[in-house]
Short mmCIF file of C-alpha atoms and ligand atoms in Angstrom, two decimals:
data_model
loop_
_atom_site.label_atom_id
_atom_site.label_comp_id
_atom_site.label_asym_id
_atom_site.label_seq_id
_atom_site.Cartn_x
_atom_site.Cartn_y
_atom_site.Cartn_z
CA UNK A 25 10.85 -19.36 0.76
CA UNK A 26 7.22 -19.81 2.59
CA UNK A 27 4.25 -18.23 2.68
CA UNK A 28 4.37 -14.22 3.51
CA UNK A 29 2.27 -11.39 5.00
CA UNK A 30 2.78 -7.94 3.78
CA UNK A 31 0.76 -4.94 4.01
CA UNK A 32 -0.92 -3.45 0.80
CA UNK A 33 -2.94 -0.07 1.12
CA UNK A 34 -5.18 1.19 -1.21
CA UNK A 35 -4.23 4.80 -1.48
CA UNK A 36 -6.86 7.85 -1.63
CA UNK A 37 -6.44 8.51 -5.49
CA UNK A 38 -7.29 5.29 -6.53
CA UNK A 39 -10.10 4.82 -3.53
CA UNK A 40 -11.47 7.95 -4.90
CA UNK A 41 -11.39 6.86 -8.90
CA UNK A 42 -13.36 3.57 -7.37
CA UNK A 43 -10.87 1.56 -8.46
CA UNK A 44 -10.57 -0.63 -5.23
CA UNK A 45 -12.68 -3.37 -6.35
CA UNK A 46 -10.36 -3.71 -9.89
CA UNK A 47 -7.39 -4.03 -7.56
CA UNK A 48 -8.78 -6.39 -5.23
CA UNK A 49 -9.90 -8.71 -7.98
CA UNK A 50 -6.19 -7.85 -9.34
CA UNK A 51 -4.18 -8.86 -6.04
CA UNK A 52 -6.52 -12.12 -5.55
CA UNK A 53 -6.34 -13.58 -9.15
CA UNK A 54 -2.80 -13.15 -8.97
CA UNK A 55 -3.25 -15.76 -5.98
CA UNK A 56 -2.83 -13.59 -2.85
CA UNK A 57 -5.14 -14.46 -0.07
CA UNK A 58 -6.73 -11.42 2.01
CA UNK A 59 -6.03 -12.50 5.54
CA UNK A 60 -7.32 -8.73 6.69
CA UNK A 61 -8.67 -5.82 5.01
CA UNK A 62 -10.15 -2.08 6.95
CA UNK A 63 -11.05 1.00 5.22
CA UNK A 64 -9.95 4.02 7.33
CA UNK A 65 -8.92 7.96 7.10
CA UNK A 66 -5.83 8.26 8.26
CA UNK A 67 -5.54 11.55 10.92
CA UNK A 68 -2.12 13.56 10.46
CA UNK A 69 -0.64 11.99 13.38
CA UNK A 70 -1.07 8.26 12.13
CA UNK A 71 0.25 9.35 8.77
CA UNK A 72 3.47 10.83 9.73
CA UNK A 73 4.38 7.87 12.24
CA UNK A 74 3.32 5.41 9.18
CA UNK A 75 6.02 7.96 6.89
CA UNK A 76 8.21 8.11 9.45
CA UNK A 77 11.55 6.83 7.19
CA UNK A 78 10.51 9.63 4.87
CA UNK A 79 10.49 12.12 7.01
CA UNK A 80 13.44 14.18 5.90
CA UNK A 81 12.43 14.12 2.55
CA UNK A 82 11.59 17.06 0.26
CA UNK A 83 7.80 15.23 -0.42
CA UNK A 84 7.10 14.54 3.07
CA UNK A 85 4.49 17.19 3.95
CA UNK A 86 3.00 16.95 0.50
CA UNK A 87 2.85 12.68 1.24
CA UNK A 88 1.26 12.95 4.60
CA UNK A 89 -1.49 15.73 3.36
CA UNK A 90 -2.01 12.99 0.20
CA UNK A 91 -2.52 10.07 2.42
CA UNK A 92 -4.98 11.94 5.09
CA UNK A 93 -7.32 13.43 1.55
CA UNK A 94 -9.73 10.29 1.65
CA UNK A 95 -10.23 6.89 2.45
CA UNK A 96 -7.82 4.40 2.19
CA UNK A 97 -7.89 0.42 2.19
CA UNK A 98 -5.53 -1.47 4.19
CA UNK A 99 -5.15 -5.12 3.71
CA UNK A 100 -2.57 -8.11 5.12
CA UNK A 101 -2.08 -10.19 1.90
CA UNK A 102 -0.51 -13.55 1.99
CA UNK A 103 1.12 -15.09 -0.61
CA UNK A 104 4.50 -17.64 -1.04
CA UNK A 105 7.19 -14.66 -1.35
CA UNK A 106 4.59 -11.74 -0.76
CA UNK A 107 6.75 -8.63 -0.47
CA UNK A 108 9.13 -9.05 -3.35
CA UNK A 109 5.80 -10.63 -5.27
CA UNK A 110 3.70 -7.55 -4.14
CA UNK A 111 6.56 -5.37 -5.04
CA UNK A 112 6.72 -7.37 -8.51
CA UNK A 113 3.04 -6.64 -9.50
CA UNK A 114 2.58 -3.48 -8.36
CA UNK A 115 5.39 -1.53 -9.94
CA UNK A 116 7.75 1.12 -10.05
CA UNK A 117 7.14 4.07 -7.51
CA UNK A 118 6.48 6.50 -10.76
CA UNK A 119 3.66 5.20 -12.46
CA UNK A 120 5.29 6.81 -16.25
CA UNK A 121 7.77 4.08 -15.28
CA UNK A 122 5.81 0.96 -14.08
CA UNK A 123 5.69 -2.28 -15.97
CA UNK A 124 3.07 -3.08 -18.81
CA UNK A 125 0.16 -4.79 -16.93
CA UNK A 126 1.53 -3.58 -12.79
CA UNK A 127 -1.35 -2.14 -10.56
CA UNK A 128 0.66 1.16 -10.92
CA UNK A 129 0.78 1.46 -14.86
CA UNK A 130 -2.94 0.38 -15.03
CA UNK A 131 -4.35 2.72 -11.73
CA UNK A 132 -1.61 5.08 -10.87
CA UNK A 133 -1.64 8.81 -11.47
CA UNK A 134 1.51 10.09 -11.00
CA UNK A 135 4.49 9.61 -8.61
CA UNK A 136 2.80 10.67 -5.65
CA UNK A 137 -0.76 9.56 -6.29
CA UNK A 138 0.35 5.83 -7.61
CA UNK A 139 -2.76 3.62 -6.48
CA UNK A 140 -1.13 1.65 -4.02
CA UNK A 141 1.68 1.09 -1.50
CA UNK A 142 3.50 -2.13 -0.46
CA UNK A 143 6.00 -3.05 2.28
CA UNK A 144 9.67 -3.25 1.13
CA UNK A 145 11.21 -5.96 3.43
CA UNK A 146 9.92 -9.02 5.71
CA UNK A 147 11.20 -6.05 8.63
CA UNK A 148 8.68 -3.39 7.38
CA UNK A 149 6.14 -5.61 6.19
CA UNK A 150 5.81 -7.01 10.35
CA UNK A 151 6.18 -3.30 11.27
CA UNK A 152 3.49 -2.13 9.14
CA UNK A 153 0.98 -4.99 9.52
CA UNK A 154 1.12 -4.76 13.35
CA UNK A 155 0.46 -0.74 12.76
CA UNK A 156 -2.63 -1.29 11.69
CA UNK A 157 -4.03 -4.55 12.79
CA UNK A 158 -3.95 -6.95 16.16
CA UNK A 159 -3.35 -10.23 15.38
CA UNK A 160 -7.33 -10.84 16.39
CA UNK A 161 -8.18 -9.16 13.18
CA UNK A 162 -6.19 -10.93 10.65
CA UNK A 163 -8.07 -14.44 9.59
CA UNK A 164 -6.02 -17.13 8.13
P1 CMP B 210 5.34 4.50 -1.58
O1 CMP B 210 6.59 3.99 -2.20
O2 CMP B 210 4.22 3.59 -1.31
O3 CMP B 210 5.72 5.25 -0.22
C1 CMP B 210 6.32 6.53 -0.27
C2 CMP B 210 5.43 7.40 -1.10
O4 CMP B 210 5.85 8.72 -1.27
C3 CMP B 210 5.39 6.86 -2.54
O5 CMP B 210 4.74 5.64 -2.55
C4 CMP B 210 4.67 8.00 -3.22
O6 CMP B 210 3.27 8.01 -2.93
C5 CMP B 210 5.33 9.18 -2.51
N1 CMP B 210 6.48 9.68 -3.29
C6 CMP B 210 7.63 9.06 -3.58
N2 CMP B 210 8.44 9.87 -4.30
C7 CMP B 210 7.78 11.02 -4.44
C8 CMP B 210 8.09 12.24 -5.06
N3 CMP B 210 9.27 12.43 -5.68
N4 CMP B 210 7.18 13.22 -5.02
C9 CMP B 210 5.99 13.04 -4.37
N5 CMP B 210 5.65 11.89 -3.75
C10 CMP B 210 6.52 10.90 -3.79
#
């Protein structure tokens, strides 16, 4: 497989514990390339249409009022095999469960507040990078 966009965002817990700069050194030494990158608060609106597959879940509400708390960081990253790599190196949802040495175990919280979110198919990462970003802003 090629090269592959997917969208990382730098949630509010870790934006707040000023850990952005340890995960962007993270993501680009292991070789992704930042092809875009916006800090933004999220209003309630944006949040629930960006949750929208979650929407019937019991953490929704909870999800949406985490993601509007603070700043976040969006990025495109591009890598060979980005989403499943992304996925890889960030780590499982819960950070109690994440990998040794994922962005999760090292800057995650706790199952809701776990540092950082990445797309889970080529589908969702197009989806979600078009969400935030016209193709003027992404550099390549
Ligand atoms: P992510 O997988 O990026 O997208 C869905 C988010 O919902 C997830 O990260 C967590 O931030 C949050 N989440 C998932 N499961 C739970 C849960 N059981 N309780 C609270 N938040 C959750």
């Amino acid at each position: 497989m090629g090269t592959q966009d997917t969208l990382s965002i730098i949630k509010p817990d870790a934006m707040k514990l000023k850990y952005s700069g340890k995960i962007i050194d993270f993501i680009e030494n292991k070789g992704f390339t930042i092809i875009a990158q916006k800090k933004i608060v999220l209003t309630k609106r944006q949040a629930e249409a960006f949750y929208t597959v979650h929407k019937e879940r019991s953490f929704f509400n909870e999800l949406v009022d985490f993601m509007i708390s603070g700043p976040i960081l969006v990025q495109i990253i591009e890598a060979q095999n980005a989403v499943s790599f992304y996925r890889e190196i960030m780590g499982s949802t819960n950070p109690d469960e994440a990998e040794e040495g994922t962005i999760r175990k090292l800057y995650g919280t706790d199952i809701q507040c776990n540092a950082v979110h990445g797309s889970d198919s080529m589908e969702n990462a197009n989806i979600e990078t078009s969400f935030f970003f016209s193709k003027l802003e992404m550099i390549k």
